[in-house]
PDB file of C-alpha atoms in Angstrom:
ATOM      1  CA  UNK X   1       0.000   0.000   0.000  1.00 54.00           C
ATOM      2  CA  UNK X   2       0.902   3.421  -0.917  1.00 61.00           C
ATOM      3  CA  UNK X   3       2.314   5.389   2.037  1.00 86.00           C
ATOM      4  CA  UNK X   4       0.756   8.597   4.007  1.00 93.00           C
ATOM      5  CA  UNK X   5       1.629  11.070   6.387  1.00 94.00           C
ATOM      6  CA  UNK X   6       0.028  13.025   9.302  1.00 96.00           C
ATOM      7  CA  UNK X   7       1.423  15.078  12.245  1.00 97.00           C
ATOM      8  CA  UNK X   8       1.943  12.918  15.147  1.00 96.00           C
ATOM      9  CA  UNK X   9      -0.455  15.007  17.290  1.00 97.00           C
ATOM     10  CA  UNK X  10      -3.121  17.264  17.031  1.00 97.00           C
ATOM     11  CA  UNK X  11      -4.607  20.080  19.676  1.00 97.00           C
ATOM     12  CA  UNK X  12      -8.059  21.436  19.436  1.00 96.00           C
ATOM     13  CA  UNK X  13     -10.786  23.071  21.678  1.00 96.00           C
ATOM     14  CA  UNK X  14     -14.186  21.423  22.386  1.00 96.00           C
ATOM     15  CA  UNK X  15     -17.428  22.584  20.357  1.00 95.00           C
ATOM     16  CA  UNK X  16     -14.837  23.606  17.484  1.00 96.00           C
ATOM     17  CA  UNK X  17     -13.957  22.099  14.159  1.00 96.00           C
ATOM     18  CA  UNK X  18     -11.446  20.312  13.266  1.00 97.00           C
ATOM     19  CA  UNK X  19      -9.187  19.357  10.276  1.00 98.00           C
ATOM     20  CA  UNK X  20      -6.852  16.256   9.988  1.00 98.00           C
ATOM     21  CA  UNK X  21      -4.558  16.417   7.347  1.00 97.00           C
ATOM     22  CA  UNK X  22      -3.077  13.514   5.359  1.00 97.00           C
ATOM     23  CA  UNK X  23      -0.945  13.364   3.242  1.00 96.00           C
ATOM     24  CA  UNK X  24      -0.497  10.268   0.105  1.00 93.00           C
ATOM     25  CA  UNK X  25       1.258  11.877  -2.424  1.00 93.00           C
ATOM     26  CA  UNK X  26       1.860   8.281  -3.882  1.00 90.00           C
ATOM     27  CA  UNK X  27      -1.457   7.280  -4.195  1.00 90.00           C
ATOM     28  CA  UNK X  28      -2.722   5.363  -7.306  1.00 87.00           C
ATOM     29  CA  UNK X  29      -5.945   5.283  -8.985  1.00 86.00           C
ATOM     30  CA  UNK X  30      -6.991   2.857  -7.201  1.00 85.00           C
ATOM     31  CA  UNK X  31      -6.717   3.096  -3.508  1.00 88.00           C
ATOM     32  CA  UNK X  32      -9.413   4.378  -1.667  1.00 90.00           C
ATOM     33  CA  UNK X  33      -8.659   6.662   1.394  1.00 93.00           C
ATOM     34  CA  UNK X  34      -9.420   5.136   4.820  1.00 94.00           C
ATOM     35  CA  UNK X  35      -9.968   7.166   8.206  1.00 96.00           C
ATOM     36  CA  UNK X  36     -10.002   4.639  11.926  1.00 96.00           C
ATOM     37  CA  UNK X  37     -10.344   6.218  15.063  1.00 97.00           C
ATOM     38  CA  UNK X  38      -8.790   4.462  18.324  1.00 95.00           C
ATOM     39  CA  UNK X  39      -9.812   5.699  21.476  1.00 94.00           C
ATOM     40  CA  UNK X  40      -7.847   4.702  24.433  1.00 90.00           C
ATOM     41  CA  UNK X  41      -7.887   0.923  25.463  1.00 88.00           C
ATOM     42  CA  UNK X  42     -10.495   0.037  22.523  1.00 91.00           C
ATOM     43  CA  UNK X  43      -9.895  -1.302  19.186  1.00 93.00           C
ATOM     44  CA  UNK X  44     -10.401   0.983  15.615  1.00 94.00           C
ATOM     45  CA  UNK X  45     -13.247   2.170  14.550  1.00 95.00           C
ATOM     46  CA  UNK X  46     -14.331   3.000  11.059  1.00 95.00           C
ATOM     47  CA  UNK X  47     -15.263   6.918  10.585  1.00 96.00           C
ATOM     48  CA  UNK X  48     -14.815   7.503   6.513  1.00 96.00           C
ATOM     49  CA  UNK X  49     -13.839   5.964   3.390  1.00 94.00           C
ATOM     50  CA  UNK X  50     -13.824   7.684  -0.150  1.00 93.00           C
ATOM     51  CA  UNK X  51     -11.913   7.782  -3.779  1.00 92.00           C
ATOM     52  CA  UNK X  52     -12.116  10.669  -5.868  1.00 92.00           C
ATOM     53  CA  UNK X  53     -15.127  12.581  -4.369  1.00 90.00           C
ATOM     54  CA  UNK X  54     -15.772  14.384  -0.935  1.00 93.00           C
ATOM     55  CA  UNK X  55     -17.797  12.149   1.162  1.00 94.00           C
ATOM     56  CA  UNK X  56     -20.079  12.986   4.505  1.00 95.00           C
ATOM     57  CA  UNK X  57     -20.987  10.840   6.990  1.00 94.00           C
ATOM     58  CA  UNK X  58     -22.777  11.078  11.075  1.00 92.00           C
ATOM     59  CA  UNK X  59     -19.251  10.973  11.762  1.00 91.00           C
ATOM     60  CA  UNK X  60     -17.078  13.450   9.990  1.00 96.00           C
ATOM     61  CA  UNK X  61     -16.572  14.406   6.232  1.00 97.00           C
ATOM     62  CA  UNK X  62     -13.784  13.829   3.833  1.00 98.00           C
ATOM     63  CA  UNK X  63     -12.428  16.323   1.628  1.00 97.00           C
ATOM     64  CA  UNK X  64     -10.260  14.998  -1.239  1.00 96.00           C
ATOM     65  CA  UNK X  65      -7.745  17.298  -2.849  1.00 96.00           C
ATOM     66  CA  UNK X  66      -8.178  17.243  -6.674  1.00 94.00           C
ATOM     67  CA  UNK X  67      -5.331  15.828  -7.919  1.00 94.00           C
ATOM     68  CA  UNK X  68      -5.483  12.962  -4.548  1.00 94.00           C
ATOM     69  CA  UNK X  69      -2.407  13.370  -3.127  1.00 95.00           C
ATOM     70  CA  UNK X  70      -3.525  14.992   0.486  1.00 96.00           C
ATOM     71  CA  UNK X  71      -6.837  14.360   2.026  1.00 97.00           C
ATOM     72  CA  UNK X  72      -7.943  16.058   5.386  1.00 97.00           C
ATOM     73  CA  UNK X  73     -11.066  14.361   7.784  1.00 98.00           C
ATOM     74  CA  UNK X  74     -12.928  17.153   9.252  1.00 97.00           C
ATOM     75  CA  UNK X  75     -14.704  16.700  12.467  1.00 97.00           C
ATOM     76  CA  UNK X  76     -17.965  19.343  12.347  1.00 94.00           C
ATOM     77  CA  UNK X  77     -17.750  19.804  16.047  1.00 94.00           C
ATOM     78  CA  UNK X  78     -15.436  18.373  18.746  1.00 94.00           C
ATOM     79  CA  UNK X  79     -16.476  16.721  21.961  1.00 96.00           C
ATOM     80  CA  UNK X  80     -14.482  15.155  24.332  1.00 96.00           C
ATOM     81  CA  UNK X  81     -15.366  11.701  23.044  1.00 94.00           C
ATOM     82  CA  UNK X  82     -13.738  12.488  20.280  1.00 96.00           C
ATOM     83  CA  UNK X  83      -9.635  12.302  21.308  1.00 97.00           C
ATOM     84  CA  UNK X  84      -8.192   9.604  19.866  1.00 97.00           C
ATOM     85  CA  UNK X  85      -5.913   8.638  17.562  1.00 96.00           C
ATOM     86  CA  UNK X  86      -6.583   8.973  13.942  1.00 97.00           C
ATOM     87  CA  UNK X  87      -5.564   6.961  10.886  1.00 96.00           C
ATOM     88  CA  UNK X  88      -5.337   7.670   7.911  1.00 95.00           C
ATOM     89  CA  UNK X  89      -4.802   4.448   5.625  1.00 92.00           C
ATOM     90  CA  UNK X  90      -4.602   3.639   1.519  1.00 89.00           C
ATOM     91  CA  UNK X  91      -6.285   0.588   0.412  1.00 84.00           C
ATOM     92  CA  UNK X  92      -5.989  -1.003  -3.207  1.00 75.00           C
ATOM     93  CA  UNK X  93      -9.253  -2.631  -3.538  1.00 64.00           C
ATOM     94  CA  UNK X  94      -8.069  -4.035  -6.976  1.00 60.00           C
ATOM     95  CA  UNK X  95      -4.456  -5.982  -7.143  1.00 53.00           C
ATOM     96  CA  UNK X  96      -3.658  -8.938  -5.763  1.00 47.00           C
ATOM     97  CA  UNK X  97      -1.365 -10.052  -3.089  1.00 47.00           C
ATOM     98  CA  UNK X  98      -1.896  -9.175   0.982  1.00 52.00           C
ATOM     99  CA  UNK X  99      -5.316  -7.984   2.222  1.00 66.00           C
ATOM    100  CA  UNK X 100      -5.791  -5.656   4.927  1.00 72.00           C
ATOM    101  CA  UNK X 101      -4.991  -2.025   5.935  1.00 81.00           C
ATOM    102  CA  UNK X 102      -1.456  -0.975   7.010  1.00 82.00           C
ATOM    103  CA  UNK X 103      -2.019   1.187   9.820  1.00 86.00           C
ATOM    104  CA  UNK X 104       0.663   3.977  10.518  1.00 86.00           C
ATOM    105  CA  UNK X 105       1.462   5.657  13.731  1.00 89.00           C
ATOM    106  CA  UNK X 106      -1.525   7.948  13.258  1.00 94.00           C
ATOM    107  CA  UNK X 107      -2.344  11.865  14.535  1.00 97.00           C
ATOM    108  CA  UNK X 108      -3.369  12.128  18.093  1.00 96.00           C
ATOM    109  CA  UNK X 109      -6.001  14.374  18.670  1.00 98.00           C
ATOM    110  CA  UNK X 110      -6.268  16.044  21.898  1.00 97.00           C
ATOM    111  CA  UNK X 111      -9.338  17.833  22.997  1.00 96.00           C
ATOM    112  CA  UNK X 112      -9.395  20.875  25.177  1.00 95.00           C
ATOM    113  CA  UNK X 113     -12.738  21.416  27.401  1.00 93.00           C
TER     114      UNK X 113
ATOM    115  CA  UNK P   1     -25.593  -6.921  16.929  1.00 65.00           C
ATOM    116  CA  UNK P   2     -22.477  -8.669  19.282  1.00 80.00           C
ATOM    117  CA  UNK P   3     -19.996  -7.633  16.132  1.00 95.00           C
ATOM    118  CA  UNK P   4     -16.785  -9.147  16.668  1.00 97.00           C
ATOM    119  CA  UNK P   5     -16.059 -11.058  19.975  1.00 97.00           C
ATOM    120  CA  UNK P   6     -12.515 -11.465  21.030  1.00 97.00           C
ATOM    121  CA  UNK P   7     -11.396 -13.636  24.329  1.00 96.00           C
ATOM    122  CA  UNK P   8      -9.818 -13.439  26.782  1.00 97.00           C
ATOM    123  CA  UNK P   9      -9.409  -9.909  27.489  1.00 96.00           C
ATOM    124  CA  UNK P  10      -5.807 -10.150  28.878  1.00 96.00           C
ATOM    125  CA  UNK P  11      -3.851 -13.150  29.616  1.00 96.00           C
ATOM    126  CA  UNK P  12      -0.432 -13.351  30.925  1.00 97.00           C
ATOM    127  CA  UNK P  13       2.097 -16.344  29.691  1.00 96.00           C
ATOM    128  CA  UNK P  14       5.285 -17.888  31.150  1.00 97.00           C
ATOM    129  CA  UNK P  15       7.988 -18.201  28.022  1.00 97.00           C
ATOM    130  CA  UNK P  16       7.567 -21.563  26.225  1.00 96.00           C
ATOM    131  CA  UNK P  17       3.872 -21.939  26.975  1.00 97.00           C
ATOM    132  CA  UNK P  18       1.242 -21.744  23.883  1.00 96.00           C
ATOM    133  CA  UNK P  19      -2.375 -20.175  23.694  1.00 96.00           C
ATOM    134  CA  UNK P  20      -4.986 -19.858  21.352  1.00 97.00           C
ATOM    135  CA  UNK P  21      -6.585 -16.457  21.166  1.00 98.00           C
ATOM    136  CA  UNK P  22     -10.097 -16.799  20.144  1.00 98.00           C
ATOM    137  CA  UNK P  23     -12.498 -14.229  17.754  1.00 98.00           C
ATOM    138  CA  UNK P  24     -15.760 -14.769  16.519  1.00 98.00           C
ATOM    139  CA  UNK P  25     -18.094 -12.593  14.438  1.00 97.00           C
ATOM    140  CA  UNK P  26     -21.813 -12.591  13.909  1.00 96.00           C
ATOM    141  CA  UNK P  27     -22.176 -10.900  11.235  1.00 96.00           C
ATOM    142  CA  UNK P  28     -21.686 -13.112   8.529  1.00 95.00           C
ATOM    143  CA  UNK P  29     -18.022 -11.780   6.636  1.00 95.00           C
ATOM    144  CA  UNK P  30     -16.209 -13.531   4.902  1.00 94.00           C
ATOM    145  CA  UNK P  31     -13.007 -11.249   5.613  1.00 93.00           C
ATOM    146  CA  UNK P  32     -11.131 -11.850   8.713  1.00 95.00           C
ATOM    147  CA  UNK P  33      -7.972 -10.369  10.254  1.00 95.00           C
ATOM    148  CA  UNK P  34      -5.744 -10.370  13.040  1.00 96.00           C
ATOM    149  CA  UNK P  35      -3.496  -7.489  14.162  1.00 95.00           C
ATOM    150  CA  UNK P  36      -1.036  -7.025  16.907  1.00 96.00           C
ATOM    151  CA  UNK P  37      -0.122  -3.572  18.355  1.00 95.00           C
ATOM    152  CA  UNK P  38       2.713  -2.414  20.412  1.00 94.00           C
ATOM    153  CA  UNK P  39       2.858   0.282  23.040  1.00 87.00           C
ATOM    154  CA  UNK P  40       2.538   3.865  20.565  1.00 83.00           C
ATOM    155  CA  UNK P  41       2.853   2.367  17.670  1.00 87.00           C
ATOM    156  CA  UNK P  42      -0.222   1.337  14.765  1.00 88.00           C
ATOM    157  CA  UNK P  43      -1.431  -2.314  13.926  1.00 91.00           C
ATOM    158  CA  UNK P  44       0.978  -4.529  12.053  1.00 92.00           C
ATOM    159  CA  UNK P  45      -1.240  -7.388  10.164  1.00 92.00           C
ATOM    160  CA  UNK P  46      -0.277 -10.957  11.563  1.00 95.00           C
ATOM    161  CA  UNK P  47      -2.861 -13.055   9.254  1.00 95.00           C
ATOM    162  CA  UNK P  48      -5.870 -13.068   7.334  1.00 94.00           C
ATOM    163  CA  UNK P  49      -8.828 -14.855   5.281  1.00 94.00           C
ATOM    164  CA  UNK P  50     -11.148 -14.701   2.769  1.00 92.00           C
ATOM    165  CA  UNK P  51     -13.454 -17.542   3.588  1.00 93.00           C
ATOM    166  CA  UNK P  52     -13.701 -20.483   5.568  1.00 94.00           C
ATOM    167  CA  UNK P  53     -10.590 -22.975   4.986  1.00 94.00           C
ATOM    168  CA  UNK P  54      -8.818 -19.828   3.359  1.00 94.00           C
ATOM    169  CA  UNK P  55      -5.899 -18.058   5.176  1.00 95.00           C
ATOM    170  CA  UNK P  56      -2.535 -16.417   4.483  1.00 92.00           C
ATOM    171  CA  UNK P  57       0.371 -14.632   5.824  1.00 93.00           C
ATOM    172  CA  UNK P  58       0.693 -11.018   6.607  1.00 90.00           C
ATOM    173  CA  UNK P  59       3.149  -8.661   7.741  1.00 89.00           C
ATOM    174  CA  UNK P  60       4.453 -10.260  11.002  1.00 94.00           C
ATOM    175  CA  UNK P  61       3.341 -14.347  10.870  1.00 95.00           C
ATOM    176  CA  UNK P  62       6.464 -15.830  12.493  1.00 96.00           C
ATOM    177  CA  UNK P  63       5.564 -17.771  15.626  1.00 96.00           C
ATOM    178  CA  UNK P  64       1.764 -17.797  15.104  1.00 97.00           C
ATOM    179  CA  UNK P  65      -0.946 -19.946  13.371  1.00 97.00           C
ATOM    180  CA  UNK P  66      -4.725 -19.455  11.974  1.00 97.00           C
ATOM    181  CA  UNK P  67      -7.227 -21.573  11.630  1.00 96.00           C
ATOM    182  CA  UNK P  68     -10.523 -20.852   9.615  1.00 97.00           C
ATOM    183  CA  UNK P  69     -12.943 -24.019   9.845  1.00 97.00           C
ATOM    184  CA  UNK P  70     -16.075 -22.068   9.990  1.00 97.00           C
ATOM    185  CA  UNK P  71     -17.552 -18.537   8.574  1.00 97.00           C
ATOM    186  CA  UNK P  72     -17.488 -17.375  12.100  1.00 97.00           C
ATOM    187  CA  UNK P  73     -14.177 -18.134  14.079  1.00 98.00           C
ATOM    188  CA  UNK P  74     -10.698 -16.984  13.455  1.00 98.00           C
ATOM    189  CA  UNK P  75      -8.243 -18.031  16.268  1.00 98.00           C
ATOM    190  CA  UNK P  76      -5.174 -17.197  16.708  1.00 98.00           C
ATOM    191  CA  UNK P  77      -2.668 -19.626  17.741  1.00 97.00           C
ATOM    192  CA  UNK P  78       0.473 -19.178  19.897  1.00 96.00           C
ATOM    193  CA  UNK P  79       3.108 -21.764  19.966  1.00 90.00           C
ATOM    194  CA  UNK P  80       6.274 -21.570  21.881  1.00 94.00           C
ATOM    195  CA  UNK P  81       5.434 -18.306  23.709  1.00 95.00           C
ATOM    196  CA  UNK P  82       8.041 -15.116  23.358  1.00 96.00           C
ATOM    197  CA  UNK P  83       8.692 -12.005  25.534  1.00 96.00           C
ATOM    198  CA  UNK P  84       8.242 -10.320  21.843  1.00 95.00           C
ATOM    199  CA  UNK P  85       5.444 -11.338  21.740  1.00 96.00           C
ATOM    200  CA  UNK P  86       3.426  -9.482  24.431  1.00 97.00           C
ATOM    201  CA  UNK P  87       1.299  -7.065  22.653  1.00 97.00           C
ATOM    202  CA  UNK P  88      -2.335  -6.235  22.475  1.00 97.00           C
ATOM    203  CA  UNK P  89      -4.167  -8.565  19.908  1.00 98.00           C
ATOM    204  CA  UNK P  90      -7.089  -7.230  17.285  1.00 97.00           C
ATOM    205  CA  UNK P  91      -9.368  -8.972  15.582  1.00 97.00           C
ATOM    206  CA  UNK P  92     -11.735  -7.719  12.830  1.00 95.00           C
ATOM    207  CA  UNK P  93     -13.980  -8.406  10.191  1.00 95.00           C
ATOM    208  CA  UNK P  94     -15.484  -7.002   6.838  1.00 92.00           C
ATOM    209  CA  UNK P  95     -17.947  -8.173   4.068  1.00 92.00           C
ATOM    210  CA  UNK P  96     -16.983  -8.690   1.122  1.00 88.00           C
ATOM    211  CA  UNK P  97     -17.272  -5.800  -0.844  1.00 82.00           C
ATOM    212  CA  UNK P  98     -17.854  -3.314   1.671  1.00 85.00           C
ATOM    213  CA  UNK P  99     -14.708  -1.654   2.934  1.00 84.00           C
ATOM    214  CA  UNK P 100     -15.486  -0.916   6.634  1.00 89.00           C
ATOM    215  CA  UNK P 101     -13.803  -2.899   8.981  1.00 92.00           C
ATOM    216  CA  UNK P 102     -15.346  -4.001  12.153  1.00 95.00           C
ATOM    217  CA  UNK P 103     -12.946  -4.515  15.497  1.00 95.00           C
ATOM    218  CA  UNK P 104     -13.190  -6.436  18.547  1.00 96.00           C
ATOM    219  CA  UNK P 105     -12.394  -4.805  21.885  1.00 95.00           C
ATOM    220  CA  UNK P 106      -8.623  -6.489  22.009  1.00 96.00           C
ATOM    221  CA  UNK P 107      -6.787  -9.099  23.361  1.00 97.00           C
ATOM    222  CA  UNK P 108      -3.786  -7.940  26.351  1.00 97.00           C
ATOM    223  CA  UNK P 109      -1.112 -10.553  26.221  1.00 97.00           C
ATOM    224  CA  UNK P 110       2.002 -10.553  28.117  1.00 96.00           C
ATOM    225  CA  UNK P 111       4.877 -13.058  27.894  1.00 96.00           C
ATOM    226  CA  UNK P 112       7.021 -12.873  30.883  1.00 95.00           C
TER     227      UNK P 112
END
């Protein structure tokens, strides 16, 4: 899988948006762009998925730069609930070989009440 | 909707003893993973399978084995038990066709 990058840690204020960048600046035509959520002591959880187009959710959205080589998740309105640690992953849903995402270290998003 | 069901929740191991680390799903995928995570770092893929009697190798197999008899279970088998191998275990699942991945709640396993 194509590689990304994010800042190791994030700081934001309750009640306020948010933006996660990510960066995949080797991303083929093919990989969709993956967003997982871990809060402490649980396993991932799925928040967004898209390809070429912006997508919304309950969750979050996800904005898609044109050309596909950054992507940032946007969180409408913190809570508390929300700190974690945020993934963003590239999947090829089309070649062959090893299934599964390959999950980075991720951004860590802290939360200020 | 129980989702995916790991056990136990943590476990602690003398070196040299084996385990089997057991995940179950209810909702009927035919996708099935396990991933092992060390302190601050992400989730390094151990195995995975397609279907029942289907597995294969991921990034980090060495000194485990999977079994897939049924649709439902996935276990995870330690043999030989390692101090490198104390970590916290994830299982998951996913349809075919969909991408979302579903989690269980984790496995803590230390090896001391």
């Amino acid at each position: 899988d194509a590689k990304t990058t994010q800042p190791n840690s994030m700081e934001s204020n309750e009640e306020e948006p948010v933006h996660l960048p990510c960066n995949h600046s080797t991303i083929s035509g093919t990989d969709y762009i993956h967003w997982y959520r871990q809060l402490p002591s649980q396993g991932p959880e799925y928040v967004i998925h898209g390809l070429t187009s912006n997508v919304n959710n309950r969750m979050a959205s996800l904005a898609i730069a044109e050309d596909r080589k950054s992507s940032t998740l946007i969180l409408h309105r913190a809570t508390l609930r929300d700190a974690a640690v945020y993934y963003c992953i590239l999947r090829d849903n089309i070649r062959g070989g090893a299934d599964g995402l390959t999950f980075g270290k991720g951004t860590h998003l802290i939360i200020q009440p | 909707n129980a989702g995916v069901t790991q056990t136990p929740k943590f476990r602690i191991l003398k070196i040299g003893q084996s385990m089997t680390l057991q995940c179950t799903q209810d909702m009927n995928h035919n996708y099935m993973y396990w991933y092992r995570q060390d302190p601050g770092m992400g989730l390094k893929l151990i195995y995975y399978s397609v279907g029942a009697g289907i597995t294969d190798k991921g990034e980090v197999p060495n000194g485990y084995n999977v079994s897939r008899s049924t649709t439902e279970d996935f276990p995870l088998r330690l043999e030989l038990a390692a101090p490198s191998q104390t970590s916290v275990y994830f299982c998951a699942s996913r349809a075919r066709g969909d991408e979302k991945l579903f989690f269980g709640s984790g496995t803590q396993l230390s090896v001391l």
